Coordinates of C-alpha atoms (C1' of nucleotides) and ligand atoms in Angstrom, one line a residue:
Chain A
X1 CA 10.8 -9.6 40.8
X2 CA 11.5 -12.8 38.5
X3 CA 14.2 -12.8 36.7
X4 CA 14.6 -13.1 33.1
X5 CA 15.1 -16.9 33.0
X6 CA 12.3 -17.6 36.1
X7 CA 10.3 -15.5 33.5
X8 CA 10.9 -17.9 30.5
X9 CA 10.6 -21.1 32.7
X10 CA 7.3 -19.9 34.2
X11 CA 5.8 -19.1 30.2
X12 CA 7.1 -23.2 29.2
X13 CA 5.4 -24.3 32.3
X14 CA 2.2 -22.1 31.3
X15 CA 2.3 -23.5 27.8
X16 CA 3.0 -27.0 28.8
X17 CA 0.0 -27.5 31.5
X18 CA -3.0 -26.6 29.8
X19 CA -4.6 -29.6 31.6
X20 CA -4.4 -29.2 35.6
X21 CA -2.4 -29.1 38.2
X22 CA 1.3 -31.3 38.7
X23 CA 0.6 -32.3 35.9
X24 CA 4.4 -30.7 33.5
X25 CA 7.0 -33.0 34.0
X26 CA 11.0 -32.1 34.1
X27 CA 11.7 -33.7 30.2
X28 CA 9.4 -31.9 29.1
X29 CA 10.2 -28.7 30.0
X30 CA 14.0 -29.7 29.6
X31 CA 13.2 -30.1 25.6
X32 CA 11.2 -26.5 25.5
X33 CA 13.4 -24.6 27.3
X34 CA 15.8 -26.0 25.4
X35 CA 17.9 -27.3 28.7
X36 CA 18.6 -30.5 30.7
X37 CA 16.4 -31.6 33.1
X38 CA 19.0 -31.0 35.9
X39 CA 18.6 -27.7 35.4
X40 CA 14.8 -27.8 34.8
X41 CA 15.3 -29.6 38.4
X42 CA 17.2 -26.7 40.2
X43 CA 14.7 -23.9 39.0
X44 CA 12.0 -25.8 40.2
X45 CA 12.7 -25.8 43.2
X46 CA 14.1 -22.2 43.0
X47 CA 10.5 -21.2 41.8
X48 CA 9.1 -23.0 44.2
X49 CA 10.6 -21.6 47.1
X50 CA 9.4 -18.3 45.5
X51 CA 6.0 -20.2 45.5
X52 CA 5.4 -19.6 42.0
X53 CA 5.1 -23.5 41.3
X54 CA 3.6 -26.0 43.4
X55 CA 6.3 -29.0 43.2
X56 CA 6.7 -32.3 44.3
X57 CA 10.1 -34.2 43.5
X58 CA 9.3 -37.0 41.1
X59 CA 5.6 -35.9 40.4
X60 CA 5.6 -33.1 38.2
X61 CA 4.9 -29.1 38.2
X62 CA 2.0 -26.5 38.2
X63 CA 1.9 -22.9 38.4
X64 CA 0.7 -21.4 41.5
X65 CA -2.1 -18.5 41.4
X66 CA 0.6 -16.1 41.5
X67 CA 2.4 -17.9 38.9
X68 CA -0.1 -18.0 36.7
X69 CA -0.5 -14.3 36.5
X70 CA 3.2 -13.7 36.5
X71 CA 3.6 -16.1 33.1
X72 CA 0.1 -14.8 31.5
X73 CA 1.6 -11.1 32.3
X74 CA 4.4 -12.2 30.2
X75 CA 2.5 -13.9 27.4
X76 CA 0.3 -10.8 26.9
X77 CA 3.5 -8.7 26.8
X78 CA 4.8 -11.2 24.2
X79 CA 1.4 -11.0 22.0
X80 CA 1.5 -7.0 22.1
X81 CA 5.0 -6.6 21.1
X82 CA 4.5 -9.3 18.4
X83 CA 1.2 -7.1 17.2
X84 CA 3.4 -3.8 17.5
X85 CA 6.2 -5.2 15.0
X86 CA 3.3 -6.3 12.8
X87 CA 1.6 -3.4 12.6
X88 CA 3.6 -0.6 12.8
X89 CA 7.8 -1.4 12.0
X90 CA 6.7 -3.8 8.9
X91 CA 7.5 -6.8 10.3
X92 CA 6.1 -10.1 8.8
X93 CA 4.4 -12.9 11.2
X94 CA 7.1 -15.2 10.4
X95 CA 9.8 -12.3 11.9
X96 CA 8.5 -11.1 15.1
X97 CA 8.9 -14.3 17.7
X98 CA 12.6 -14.0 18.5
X99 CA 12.4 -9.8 18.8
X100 CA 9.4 -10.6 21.2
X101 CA 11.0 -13.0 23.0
X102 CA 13.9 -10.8 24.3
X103 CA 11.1 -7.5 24.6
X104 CA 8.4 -9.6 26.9
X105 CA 10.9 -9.2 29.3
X106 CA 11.3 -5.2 29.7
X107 CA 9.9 -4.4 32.9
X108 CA 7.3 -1.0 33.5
X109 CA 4.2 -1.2 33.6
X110 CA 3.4 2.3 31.6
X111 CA 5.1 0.7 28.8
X112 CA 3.1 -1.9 28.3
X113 CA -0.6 -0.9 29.2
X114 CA 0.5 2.8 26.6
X115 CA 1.2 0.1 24.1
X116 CA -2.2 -1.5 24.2
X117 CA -3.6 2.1 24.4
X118 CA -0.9 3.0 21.1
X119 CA -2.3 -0.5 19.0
X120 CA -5.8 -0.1 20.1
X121 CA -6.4 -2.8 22.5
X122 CA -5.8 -5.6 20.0
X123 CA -7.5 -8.8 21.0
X124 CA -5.0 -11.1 19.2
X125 CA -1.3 -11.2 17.9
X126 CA -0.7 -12.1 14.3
X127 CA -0.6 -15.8 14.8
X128 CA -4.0 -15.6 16.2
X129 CA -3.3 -15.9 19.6
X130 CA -5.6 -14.0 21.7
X131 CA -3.8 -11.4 24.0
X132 CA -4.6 -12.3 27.8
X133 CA -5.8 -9.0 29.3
X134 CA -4.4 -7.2 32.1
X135 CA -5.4 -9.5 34.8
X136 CA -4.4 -12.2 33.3
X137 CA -8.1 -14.0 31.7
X138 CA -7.1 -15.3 28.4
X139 CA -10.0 -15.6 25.2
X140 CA -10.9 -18.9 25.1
X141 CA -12.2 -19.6 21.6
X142 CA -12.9 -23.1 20.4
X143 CA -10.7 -23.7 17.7
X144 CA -11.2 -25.6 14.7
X145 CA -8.4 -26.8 12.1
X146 CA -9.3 -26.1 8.1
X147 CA -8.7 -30.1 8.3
X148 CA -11.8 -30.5 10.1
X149 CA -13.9 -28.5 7.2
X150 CA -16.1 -30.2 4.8
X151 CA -15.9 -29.3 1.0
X152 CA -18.1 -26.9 -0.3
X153 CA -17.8 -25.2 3.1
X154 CA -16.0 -21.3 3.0
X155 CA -14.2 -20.3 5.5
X156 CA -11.2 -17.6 7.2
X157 CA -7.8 -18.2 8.5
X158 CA -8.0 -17.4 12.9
X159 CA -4.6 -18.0 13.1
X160 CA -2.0 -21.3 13.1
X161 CA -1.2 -24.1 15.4
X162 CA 2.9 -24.0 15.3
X163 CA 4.5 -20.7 13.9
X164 CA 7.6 -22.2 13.1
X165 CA 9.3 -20.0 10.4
X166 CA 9.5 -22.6 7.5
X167 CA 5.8 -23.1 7.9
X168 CA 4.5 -19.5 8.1
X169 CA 6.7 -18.7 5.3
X170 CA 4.9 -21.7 3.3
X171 CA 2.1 -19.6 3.9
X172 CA 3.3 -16.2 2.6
X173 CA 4.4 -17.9 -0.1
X174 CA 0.8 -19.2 -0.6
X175 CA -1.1 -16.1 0.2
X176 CA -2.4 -17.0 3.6
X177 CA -2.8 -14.6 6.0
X178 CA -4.8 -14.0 9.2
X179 CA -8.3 -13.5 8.0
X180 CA -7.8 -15.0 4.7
X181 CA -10.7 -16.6 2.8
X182 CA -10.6 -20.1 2.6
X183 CA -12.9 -22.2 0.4
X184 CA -12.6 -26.5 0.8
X185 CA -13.4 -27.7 -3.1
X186 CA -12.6 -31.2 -2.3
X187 CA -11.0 -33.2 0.2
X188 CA -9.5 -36.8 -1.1
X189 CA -10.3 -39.3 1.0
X190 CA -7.2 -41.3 0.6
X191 CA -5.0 -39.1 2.1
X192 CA -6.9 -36.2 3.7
X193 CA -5.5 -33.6 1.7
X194 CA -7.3 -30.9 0.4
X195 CA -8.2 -28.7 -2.5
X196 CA -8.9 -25.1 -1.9
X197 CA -10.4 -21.6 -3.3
X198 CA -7.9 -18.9 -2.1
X199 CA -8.2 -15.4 -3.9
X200 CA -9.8 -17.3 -7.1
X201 CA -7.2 -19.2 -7.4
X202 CA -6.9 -22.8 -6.3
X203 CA -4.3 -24.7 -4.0
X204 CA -3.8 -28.2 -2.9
X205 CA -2.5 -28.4 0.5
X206 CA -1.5 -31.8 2.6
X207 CA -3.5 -33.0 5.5
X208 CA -0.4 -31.8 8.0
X209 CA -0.9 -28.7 6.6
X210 CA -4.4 -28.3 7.3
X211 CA -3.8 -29.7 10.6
X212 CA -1.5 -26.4 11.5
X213 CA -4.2 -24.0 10.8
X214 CA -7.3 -22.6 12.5
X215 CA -10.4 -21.4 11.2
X216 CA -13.4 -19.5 11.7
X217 CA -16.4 -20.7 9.6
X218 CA -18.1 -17.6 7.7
Chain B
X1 CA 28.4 -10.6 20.7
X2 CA 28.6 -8.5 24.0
X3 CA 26.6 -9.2 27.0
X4 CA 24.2 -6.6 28.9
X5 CA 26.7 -5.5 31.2
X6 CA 29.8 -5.4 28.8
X7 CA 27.2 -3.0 26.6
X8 CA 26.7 -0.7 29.7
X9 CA 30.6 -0.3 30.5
X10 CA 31.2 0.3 27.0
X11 CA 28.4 2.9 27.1
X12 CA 29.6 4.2 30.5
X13 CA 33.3 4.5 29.0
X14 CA 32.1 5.9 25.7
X15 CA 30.6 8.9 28.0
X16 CA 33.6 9.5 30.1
X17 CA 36.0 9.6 27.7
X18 CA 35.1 12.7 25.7
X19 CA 39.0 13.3 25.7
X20 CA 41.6 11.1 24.4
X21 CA 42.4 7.5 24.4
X22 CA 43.3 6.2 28.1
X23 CA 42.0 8.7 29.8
X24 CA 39.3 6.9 31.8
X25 CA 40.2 5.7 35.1
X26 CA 38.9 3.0 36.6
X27 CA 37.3 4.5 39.8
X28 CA 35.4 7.3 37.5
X29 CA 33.4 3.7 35.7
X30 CA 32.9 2.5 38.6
X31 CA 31.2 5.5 40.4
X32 CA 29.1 5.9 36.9
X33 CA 28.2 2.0 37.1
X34 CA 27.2 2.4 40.8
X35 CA 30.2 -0.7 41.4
X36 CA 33.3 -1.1 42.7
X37 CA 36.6 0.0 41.6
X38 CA 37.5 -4.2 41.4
X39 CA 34.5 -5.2 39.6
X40 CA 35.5 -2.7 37.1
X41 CA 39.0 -4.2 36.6
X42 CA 37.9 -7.5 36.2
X43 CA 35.0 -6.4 33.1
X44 CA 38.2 -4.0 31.9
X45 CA 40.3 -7.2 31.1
X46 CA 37.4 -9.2 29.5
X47 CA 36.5 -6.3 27.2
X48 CA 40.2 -5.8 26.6
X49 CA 40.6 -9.4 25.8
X50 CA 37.6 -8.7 23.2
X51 CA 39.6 -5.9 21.8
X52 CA 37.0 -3.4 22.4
X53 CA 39.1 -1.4 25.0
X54 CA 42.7 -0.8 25.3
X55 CA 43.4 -1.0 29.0
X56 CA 46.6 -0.6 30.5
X57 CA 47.2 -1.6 33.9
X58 CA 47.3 1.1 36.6
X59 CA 47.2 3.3 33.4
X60 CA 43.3 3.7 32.2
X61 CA 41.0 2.8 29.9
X62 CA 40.2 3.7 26.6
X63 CA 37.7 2.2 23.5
X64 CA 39.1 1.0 20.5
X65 CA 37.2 1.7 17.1
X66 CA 35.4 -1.4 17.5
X67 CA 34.6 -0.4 21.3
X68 CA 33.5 3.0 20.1
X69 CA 31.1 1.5 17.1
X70 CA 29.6 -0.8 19.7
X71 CA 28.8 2.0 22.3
X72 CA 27.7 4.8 20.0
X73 CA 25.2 1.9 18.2
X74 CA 23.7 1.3 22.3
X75 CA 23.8 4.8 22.5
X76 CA 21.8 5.4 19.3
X77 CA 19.3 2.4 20.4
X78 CA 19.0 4.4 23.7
X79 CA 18.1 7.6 22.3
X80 CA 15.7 6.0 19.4
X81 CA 13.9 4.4 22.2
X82 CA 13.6 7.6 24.3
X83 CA 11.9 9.7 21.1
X84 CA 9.4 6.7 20.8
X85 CA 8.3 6.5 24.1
X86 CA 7.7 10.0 24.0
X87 CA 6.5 10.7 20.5
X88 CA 4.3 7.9 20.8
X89 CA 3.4 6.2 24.0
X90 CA 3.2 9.4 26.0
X91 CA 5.9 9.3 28.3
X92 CA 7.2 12.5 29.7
X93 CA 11.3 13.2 29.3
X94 CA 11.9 12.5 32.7
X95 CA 10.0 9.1 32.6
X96 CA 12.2 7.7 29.9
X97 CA 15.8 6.6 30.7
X98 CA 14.9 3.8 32.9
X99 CA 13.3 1.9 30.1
X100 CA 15.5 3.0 27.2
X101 CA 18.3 1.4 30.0
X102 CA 16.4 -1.9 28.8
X103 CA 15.2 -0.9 25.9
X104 CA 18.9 -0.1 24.4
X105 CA 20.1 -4.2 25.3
X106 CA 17.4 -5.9 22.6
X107 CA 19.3 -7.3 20.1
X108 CA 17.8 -6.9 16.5
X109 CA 19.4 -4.7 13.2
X110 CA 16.0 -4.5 11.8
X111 CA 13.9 -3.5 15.0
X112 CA 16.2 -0.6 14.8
X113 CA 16.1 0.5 11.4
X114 CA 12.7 0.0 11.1
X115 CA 12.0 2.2 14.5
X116 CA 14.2 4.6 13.0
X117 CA 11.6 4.7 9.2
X118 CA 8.7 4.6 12.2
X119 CA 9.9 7.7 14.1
X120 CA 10.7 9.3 10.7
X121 CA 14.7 9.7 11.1
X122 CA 14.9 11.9 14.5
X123 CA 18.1 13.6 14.9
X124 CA 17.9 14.7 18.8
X125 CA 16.4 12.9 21.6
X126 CA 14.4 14.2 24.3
X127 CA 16.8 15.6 26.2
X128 CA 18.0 17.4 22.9
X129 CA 20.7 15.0 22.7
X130 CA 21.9 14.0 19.2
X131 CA 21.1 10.5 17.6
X132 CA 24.1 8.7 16.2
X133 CA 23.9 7.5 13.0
X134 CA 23.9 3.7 11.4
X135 CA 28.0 4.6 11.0
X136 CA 28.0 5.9 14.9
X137 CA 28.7 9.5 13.3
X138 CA 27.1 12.1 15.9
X139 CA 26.2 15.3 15.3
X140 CA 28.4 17.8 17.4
X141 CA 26.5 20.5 18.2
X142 CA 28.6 23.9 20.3
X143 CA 26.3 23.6 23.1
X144 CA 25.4 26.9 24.8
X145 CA 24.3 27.6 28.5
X146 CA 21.7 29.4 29.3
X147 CA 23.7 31.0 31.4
X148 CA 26.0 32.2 29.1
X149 CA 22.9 34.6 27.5
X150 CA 23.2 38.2 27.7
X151 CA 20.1 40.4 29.0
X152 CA 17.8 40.9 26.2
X153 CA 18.5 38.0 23.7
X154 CA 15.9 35.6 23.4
X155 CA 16.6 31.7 22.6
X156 CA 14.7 28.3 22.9
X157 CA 15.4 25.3 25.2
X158 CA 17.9 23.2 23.1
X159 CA 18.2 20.2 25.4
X160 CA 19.2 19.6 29.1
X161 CA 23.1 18.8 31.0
X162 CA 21.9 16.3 33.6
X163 CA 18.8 15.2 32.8
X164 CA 18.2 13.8 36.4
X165 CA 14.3 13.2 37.7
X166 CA 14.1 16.1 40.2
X167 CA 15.3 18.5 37.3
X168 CA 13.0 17.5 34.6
X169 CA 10.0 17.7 36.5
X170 CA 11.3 20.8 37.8
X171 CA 11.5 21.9 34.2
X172 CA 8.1 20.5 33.5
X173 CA 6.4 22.6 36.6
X174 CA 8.0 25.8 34.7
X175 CA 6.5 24.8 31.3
X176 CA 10.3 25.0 30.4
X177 CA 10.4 21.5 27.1
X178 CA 12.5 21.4 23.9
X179 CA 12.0 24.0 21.7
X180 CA 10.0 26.5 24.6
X181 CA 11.2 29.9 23.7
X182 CA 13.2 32.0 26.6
X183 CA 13.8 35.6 26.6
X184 CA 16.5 37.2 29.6
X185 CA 15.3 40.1 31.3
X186 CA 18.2 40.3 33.6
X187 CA 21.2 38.8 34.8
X188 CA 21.6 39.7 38.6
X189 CA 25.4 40.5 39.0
X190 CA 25.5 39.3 42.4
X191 CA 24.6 35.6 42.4
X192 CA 24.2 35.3 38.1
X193 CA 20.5 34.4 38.6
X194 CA 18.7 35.3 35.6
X195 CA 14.9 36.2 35.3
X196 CA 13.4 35.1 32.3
X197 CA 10.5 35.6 30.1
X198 CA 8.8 32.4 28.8
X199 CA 5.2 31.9 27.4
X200 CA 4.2 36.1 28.5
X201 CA 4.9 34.8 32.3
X202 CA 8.4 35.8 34.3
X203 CA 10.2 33.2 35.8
X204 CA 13.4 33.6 38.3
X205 CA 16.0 30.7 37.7
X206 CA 19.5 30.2 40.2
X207 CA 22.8 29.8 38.5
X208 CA 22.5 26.2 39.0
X209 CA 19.8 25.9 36.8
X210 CA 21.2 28.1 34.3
X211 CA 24.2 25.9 33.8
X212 CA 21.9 22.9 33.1
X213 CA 19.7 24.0 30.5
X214 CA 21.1 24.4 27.0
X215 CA 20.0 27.0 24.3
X216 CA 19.9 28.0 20.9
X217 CA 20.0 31.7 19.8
X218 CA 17.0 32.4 17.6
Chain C
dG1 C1' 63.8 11.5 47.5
dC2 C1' 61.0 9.5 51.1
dC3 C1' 56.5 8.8 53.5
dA4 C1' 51.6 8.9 53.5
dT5 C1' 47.5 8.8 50.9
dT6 C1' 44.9 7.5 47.1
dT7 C1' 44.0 4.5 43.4
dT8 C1' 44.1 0.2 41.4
dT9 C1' 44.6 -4.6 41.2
dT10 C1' 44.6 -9.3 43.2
dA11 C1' 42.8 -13.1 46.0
dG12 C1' 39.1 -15.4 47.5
dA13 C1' 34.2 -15.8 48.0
dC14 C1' 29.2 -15.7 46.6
dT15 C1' 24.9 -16.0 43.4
dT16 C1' 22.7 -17.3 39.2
dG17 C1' 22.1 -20.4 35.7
dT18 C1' 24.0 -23.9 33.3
dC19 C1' 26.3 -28.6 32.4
dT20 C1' 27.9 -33.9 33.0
dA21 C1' 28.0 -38.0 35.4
dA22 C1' 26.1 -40.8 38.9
dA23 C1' 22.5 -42.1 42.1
dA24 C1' 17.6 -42.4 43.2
dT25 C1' 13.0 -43.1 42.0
dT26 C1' 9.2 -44.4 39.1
dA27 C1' 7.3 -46.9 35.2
dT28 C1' 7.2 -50.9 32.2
dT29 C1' 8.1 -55.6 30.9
dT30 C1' 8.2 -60.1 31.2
Chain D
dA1 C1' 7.3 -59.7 41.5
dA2 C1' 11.6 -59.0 39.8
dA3 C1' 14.3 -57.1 36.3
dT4 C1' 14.9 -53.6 33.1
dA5 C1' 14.2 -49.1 31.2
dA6 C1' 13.0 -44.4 31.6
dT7 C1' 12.7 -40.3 34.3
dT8 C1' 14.2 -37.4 37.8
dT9 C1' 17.2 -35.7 41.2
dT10 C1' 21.8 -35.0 43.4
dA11 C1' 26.7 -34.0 43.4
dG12 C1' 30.1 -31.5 41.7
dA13 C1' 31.9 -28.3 38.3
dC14 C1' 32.0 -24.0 35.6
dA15 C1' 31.4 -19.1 33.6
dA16 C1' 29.6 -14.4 34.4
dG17 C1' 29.3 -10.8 37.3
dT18 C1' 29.5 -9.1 41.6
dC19 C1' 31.5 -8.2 46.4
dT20 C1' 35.1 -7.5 50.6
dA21 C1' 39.6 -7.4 52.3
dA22 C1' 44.4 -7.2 51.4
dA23 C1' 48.4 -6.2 48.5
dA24 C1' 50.6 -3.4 44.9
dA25 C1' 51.4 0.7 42.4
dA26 C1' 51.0 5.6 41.6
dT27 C1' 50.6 10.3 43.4
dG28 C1' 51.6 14.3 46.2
dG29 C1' 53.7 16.9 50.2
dC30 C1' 57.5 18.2 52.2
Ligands
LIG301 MN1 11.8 -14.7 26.6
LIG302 MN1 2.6 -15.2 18.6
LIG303 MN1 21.4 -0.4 29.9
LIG304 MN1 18.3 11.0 26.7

DNA sequence: GCCATTTTTTAGACTTGTCTAAAATTATTT
DNA sequence: AAATAATTTTAGACAAGTCTAAAAAATGGC
């Protein structure tokens, strides 16, 4: 059974290697797990030998079949204790990550699939991230940014790009949720940022902003 | 902020030291940890060096008021987490304590309050164990045996001494939970076995049992 | 009060996960 | 095609938490 910290070095190298295979290199895990590569280097080859990675030195790292469903195991746990804090202890989106991050690692089985039973079988977490199910197949759904949306065009918030605290609380603030309605009055062609309809009431937002969140045309 | 396993020998002292202060000696933590006796003394000096025990050498160990608010707050995470998984993820009581052992470790003040709101402020857990309070105040309760009923009283199940696996379920099979009611028919002189009355059906219980199961006169 | 037994501590070793500094390899310039 | 720069790995160290084996202290019997 992985440890905690295999557990958290197999999710960065989940997140990291959308693309294909050897393809996540050391740095770049280094700067999400917040490490140095040496270290990056030594679990490597620790996960490796536990063939949960395919690794060769100097070329990169992919997960392994195994290690895919080991890390998407733990992103689902992730999503359903993020929807559980949400929806039933009152927390807000811009709250839950941390908590989640320390209770994606309890291990039973009964826990986890009673929680999906408890929440309903939720599809997706409050950022919008869909919540892989149990064997590990993940909801792909093509994803458009509100910066992509042509004025006059109404649409809903699916969820955001980077939930980084500062920017979901820029969107409390503003009174965008998941599922919000979103309306594009006009888009300035200068800079790309945009005018919008929210709740009848109207709110100009920068094109980085637009660029963090998903849609879902009406 | 204390690690995982300084919690569990603080909870592990807490629990043994129902007495006074240095009264814990090192071999009983160590048997209660499943370690051994020098693996004790080393964590001993670190948590003395906190200034959450008061260790003398050769002499025992004791928690200081620090120690104490530290183990009955783990304690009171435990027990939380033990009436949720029950009260809403349909775990039986002998299914618990593993994952409250996890559970009890994840580190947020307002995951606990707010599963306290959720739960609707339980007092007991569901081993009829008291929950200590936000202050680590808990509720001493004059626990009676059930073998310490006389013939003819009645009473209900008020919690269990060791709530071990085997013993639960043996409960369980006898449709004996918290709050079932019990009545004595008779108390056998010669081995203190007792025959009970519970739900209309008779039931024959050893001394053993008896001295495990705790009870509130109706 | 001394000897034997038990309890407790120390000494030294090991694993996991991390780091810094230096060496090796790969990538990029010119 | 070298030389330089960037990335990656190795070497060696450290803290936490555990162990075994040996030494030290306390306890109990007589
Ligand atoms: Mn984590
Ligand atoms: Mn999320
Ligand atoms: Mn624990
Ligand atoms: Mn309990």
């Amino acid at each position: 059974m992985p440890s905690q910290a295999e557990e958290n070095y197999l999710k960065a190298i989940y997140h990291l290697g959308k693309q294909g295979c050897l393809s996540v290199n050391t740095n770049a895990v280094a700067k999400k797990m917040n490490t140095k590569a040496s270290s990056v280097t030594d679990m490597l080859k620790k996960l490796a030998e536990k063939e949960l990675v395919n690794y060769i030195k100097y070329q990169g790292v992919c997960l392994t079949d195994e290690g895919k469903r080991t890390a998407s195991n733990i992103i689902r746990k992730h999503r359903l204790w993020e929807s559980f804090l949400v929806e039933k202890l009152n927390f807000s989106w811009n709250e839950v990550h941390d908590v989640a991050e320390q209770l994606e690692h309890i291990k039973s089985q009964k826990l986890i699939n009673e929680l999906d039973v408890f929440l309903n079988f939720p599809t997706h977490d409050p950022h919008g991230d869909p919540i892989p199910d149990k064997e590990g197949n993940v909801q792909k759904s093509q994803k458009i940014f509100l910066s992509q949306i042509n004025p006059g065009v109404s649409c809903s918030c699916a969820g955001v790009k980077d939930s980084a605290d500062n920017f979901l609380q820029y969107l409390d603030k503003n009174n965008i949720a998941l599922g919000t309605n979103i309306q594009v009055i006009v888009k300035e062609p200068f800079d790309e940022s945009l005018i919008l309809k929210i709740n009848h009431s109207t709110l100009t937002i920068s094109k980085e902003i637009a660029n963090n969140i998903y849609v879902k045309i009406n």
